[in-house]
Coordinates of C-alpha atoms in Angstrom, one line a residue:
M1 CA -59.0 -151.5 -110.1
Q2 CA -59.2 -154.9 -108.5
N3 CA -60.5 -153.3 -105.3
F4 CA -63.2 -151.5 -107.2
D5 CA -64.4 -154.8 -108.8
K6 CA -64.5 -156.6 -105.4
E7 CA -66.5 -153.7 -103.9
S8 CA -69.0 -153.7 -106.8
V9 CA -69.5 -157.5 -106.6
K10 CA -69.9 -157.2 -102.8
S11 CA -72.5 -154.4 -103.2
K12 CA -74.5 -156.7 -105.6
G13 CA -74.7 -159.5 -103.0
I14 CA -77.9 -160.5 -101.3
Y15 CA -78.4 -160.7 -97.5
L16 CA -79.2 -164.2 -96.6
L17 CA -81.1 -164.1 -93.3
P18 CA -84.0 -161.7 -94.0
N19 CA -84.4 -163.0 -97.6
L20 CA -84.5 -166.5 -96.1
F21 CA -87.7 -165.6 -94.2
T22 CA -89.2 -163.9 -97.3
T23 CA -88.5 -167.1 -99.3
A24 CA -90.2 -169.2 -96.6
G25 CA -93.2 -166.9 -96.8
L26 CA -93.3 -167.2 -100.5
F27 CA -93.1 -170.9 -100.3
S28 CA -95.9 -171.1 -97.8
G29 CA -98.1 -168.9 -100.2
F30 CA -97.3 -171.1 -103.1
Y31 CA -98.0 -174.3 -101.1
A32 CA -101.3 -172.9 -100.0
V33 CA -102.3 -172.6 -103.7
I34 CA -101.3 -176.2 -104.4
A35 CA -103.0 -177.5 -101.3
S36 CA -106.3 -175.8 -102.1
M37 CA -106.2 -177.3 -105.6
N38 CA -105.9 -180.7 -104.1
G39 CA -108.8 -180.0 -101.7
H40 CA -106.7 -179.7 -98.5
F41 CA -108.2 -176.3 -97.4
E42 CA -107.2 -176.6 -93.8
S43 CA -103.5 -177.0 -94.8
A44 CA -103.8 -174.2 -97.3
A45 CA -105.2 -171.8 -94.6
I46 CA -102.5 -172.7 -92.1
A47 CA -99.9 -172.1 -94.8
V48 CA -101.2 -168.6 -95.2
F49 CA -100.8 -168.0 -91.5
I50 CA -97.2 -169.3 -91.6
A51 CA -96.6 -166.9 -94.5
M52 CA -97.9 -164.1 -92.2
L53 CA -95.4 -165.1 -89.5
C54 CA -92.5 -165.1 -92.0
D55 CA -93.6 -161.8 -93.4
G56 CA -93.6 -160.3 -89.9
L57 CA -90.2 -161.6 -89.2
D58 CA -88.2 -160.7 -92.3
G59 CA -88.5 -157.0 -91.9
R60 CA -87.8 -157.0 -88.2
V61 CA -84.8 -159.3 -88.7
A62 CA -83.4 -157.0 -91.4
R63 CA -83.7 -154.0 -89.1
M64 CA -82.2 -155.7 -86.1
T65 CA -79.3 -157.1 -88.1
N66 CA -79.0 -153.9 -90.2
T67 CA -79.4 -155.9 -93.4
Q68 CA -82.0 -153.7 -95.2
S69 CA -81.7 -153.4 -98.9
E70 CA -83.8 -152.3 -101.9
F71 CA -83.7 -155.9 -103.2
G72 CA -85.1 -157.2 -100.0
A73 CA -87.9 -154.6 -100.0
E74 CA -88.8 -155.4 -103.6
Y75 CA -88.6 -159.2 -103.1
D76 CA -90.8 -158.9 -99.9
S77 CA -93.5 -157.0 -102.0
M78 CA -93.5 -159.7 -104.7
A79 CA -93.7 -162.5 -102.1
D80 CA -96.5 -160.7 -100.4
M81 CA -98.5 -160.5 -103.7
V82 CA -98.3 -164.2 -104.0
S83 CA -98.9 -165.1 -100.4
F84 CA -101.5 -162.5 -99.5
G85 CA -102.9 -161.6 -102.9
V86 CA -103.0 -164.6 -105.3
A87 CA -103.1 -167.4 -102.7
P88 CA -106.1 -166.3 -100.7
A89 CA -108.0 -165.5 -103.9
L90 CA -107.5 -168.9 -105.3
I91 CA -108.2 -170.6 -101.9
A92 CA -111.5 -168.8 -101.7
Y93 CA -112.2 -169.7 -105.3
N94 CA -111.5 -173.4 -105.0
W95 CA -113.4 -173.7 -101.7
G96 CA -116.6 -171.8 -102.5
L97 CA -116.5 -169.4 -105.4
A98 CA -116.2 -171.8 -108.2
E99 CA -119.9 -172.6 -107.9
L100 CA -120.8 -169.1 -108.8
G101 CA -119.3 -169.1 -112.2
K102 CA -118.2 -165.7 -113.5
I103 CA -119.3 -164.0 -110.3
G104 CA -117.0 -166.3 -108.4
W105 CA -113.9 -165.6 -110.2
L106 CA -114.7 -161.9 -110.5
A107 CA -115.0 -161.8 -106.7
A108 CA -111.6 -163.5 -106.4
F109 CA -110.2 -161.1 -108.9
I110 CA -111.5 -158.1 -106.9
Y111 CA -109.6 -159.3 -103.9
C112 CA -106.5 -160.0 -106.0
A113 CA -106.6 -156.6 -107.5
G114 CA -107.2 -155.0 -104.1
A115 CA -104.1 -156.7 -102.7
A116 CA -102.0 -155.4 -105.7
L117 CA -103.2 -151.9 -105.3
R118 CA -102.8 -152.0 -101.6
L119 CA -99.2 -153.1 -101.9
A120 CA -98.4 -150.5 -104.6
R121 CA -99.9 -147.7 -102.5
F122 CA -97.9 -148.9 -99.4
N123 CA -94.6 -148.9 -101.4
T124 CA -95.2 -145.4 -102.6
Q125 CA -96.0 -144.1 -99.1
V126 CA -92.9 -145.6 -97.3
G127 CA -91.3 -142.8 -95.3
V128 CA -94.1 -140.4 -95.9
A129 CA -97.2 -142.0 -94.1
D130 CA -97.6 -142.2 -90.4
K131 CA -96.0 -145.5 -89.3
R132 CA -98.5 -145.9 -86.4
Y133 CA -101.3 -146.5 -88.9
F134 CA -102.1 -148.3 -92.1
Q135 CA -104.2 -146.7 -94.8
G136 CA -106.5 -149.5 -95.6
L137 CA -106.5 -153.1 -94.3
A138 CA -103.0 -154.6 -94.6
S139 CA -102.8 -157.4 -97.2
P140 CA -101.7 -160.0 -94.5
A141 CA -104.7 -159.2 -92.3
A142 CA -107.1 -159.4 -95.4
A143 CA -105.5 -162.8 -96.2
A144 CA -105.9 -163.9 -92.6
L145 CA -109.6 -162.9 -92.8
I146 CA -110.2 -165.3 -95.8
A147 CA -107.9 -168.0 -94.6
G148 CA -109.4 -168.0 -91.1
S149 CA -112.9 -168.1 -92.4
I150 CA -112.2 -171.1 -94.6
W151 CA -110.1 -172.8 -91.9
F152 CA -113.0 -172.5 -89.5
G153 CA -115.7 -173.4 -92.0
D154 CA -113.7 -176.5 -93.3
Q155 CA -113.0 -177.6 -89.7
S156 CA -116.7 -177.2 -88.8
G157 CA -117.8 -179.4 -91.7
V158 CA -119.2 -176.5 -93.7
V159 CA -119.2 -177.2 -97.6
G160 CA -118.0 -174.1 -99.4
A161 CA -120.5 -174.6 -102.2
E162 CA -123.4 -174.2 -99.7
V163 CA -122.2 -170.8 -98.5
S164 CA -120.7 -169.6 -101.9
W165 CA -122.5 -166.1 -101.7
L166 CA -121.2 -165.6 -98.2
V167 CA -117.7 -166.5 -99.3
A168 CA -118.1 -164.0 -102.2
L169 CA -119.2 -161.2 -99.9
V170 CA -116.3 -161.8 -97.5
T171 CA -113.8 -161.9 -100.4
I172 CA -115.1 -158.7 -102.0
I173 CA -115.3 -156.8 -98.7
S174 CA -111.7 -157.9 -97.9
G175 CA -110.5 -156.6 -101.2
L176 CA -112.3 -153.3 -100.8
L177 CA -111.1 -152.7 -97.3
M178 CA -107.5 -153.0 -98.6
V179 CA -108.0 -150.1 -100.9
S180 CA -110.2 -148.1 -98.6
N181 CA -109.1 -145.0 -96.5
F182 CA -109.8 -146.5 -93.2
R183 CA -107.1 -146.3 -90.8
Y184 CA -105.8 -149.4 -89.0
N185 CA -103.4 -149.6 -86.1
S186 CA -100.0 -150.9 -87.4
F187 CA -98.6 -151.7 -83.9
K188 CA -95.2 -150.6 -85.3
D189 CA -94.6 -148.2 -82.4
F190 CA -94.1 -151.0 -80.0
N191 CA -90.6 -151.2 -78.8
W192 CA -89.5 -154.9 -79.4
R193 CA -85.9 -154.2 -78.1
G194 CA -87.0 -152.8 -74.8
K195 CA -87.2 -154.7 -71.4
V196 CA -90.6 -155.9 -70.2
N197 CA -91.8 -157.1 -66.9
F198 CA -91.9 -160.9 -66.2
I199 CA -95.7 -160.7 -66.0
V200 CA -95.8 -159.7 -69.7
I201 CA -94.0 -162.9 -70.7
L202 CA -96.6 -164.9 -68.8
I203 CA -99.3 -163.0 -70.5
V204 CA -97.8 -163.8 -73.9
V205 CA -97.6 -167.5 -72.9
G206 CA -101.2 -167.4 -71.9
V207 CA -102.2 -165.9 -75.2
F208 CA -100.4 -168.8 -77.1
V209 CA -102.2 -171.3 -74.9
F210 CA -105.5 -169.6 -75.4
V211 CA -105.1 -169.6 -79.2
S212 CA -104.1 -173.2 -79.3
I213 CA -107.4 -174.3 -77.7
E214 CA -109.4 -173.5 -80.8
P215 CA -106.9 -171.8 -83.3
A216 CA -109.3 -171.6 -86.3
L217 CA -112.1 -169.9 -84.4
I218 CA -109.9 -167.7 -82.3
L219 CA -107.7 -166.4 -85.1
C220 CA -110.7 -165.9 -87.3
S221 CA -112.5 -163.8 -84.6
I222 CA -109.3 -161.7 -83.9
F223 CA -109.0 -160.7 -87.6
Y224 CA -112.7 -160.0 -88.0
L225 CA -112.5 -157.7 -85.0
Y226 CA -109.4 -156.1 -86.4
A227 CA -111.0 -155.6 -89.9
L228 CA -114.0 -153.9 -88.1
S229 CA -111.6 -151.7 -86.0
G230 CA -110.6 -149.6 -89.1
P231 CA -114.1 -148.2 -89.8
V232 CA -114.8 -147.7 -86.1
I233 CA -111.6 -145.8 -85.4
T234 CA -112.0 -143.7 -88.7
I235 CA -115.6 -142.8 -87.9
Y236 CA -114.7 -142.0 -84.2
R237 CA -111.8 -139.7 -85.3
I238 CA -114.1 -137.9 -87.9
R239 CA -116.8 -137.2 -85.3
K240 CA -114.1 -136.1 -82.8
L241 CA -112.7 -133.7 -85.4
K242 CA -116.2 -132.3 -86.2
R243 CA -116.8 -131.7 -82.5
V244 CA -113.5 -129.9 -82.1
T245 CA -114.2 -127.8 -85.2
M246 CA -117.7 -127.0 -84.1
S247 CA -116.5 -126.0 -80.6
G248 CA -113.8 -123.8 -82.2
D249 CA -116.4 -122.2 -84.3
I250 CA -118.7 -121.6 -81.4
S251 CA -115.9 -120.0 -79.3
K252 CA -115.0 -117.8 -82.3
T253 CA -118.6 -116.6 -82.7
R254 CA -118.7 -115.9 -78.9
D255 CA -115.5 -113.8 -79.1
E256 CA -116.9 -112.0 -82.1
D257 CA -120.1 -111.2 -80.2
K258 CA -118.1 -109.9 -77.3
E259 CA -116.1 -107.6 -79.5
D260 CA -119.3 -106.3 -81.1
K261 CA -120.7 -105.5 -77.7
K262 CA -117.6 -103.7 -76.7
S263 CA -117.6 -101.7 -79.8
K264 CA -121.3 -100.7 -79.4
E265 CA -120.7 -99.7 -75.8
E266 CA -117.7 -97.5 -76.8

């Protein structure tokens, strides 16, 4: 009986390491909201990117250390909603959307609702969807789109109130891309445990150096290109599928014509 109690208590325990990264990401998202309320928009944007880093690490650490759990998955989803749903929406609202009144907070809500729906859809498709692709823009990438834009704008001396309509457009589009059916590369098929050439390490170091030259501009540009890649990849795949279908139909009609000719000759 005592052994059973010990096992039940042990099963209810929480793995520390992966949930530590999740908590750090949650803290970064919460700090981003507080910083934006105090007018520190650059710090708020950087905090969102730190939350992204923590979000990328917690799942991989859990898989590498074999510490996955249902609690960790649910906790990660809740933290993502704060860091990549609520935080970017409030940062955008505090920076430029407040000047638009109802339209401003509606634009922020569209983004927030899009993030919630995106996370809910992702959770229901775990183990079913193709891991190589995301259906819709991932919430961390959408958050980086908004945070990078505000970081670059604030660093360049742009006043959010002067570009409020542009901020609203970016916020709404980011929210809609999350619930779209566009396919985005997830980069999950990359083997992080495998060995690589020394040149690859030098390239990684070079990338970090390149980003550090102008982090706001470079990160903002990277995520804008990533956001555009979804529609481009999806449209390309649809056109390719149409070509294959059309070529298949043409070959079928040719085969049918040949059969008709043979039957007539006979």
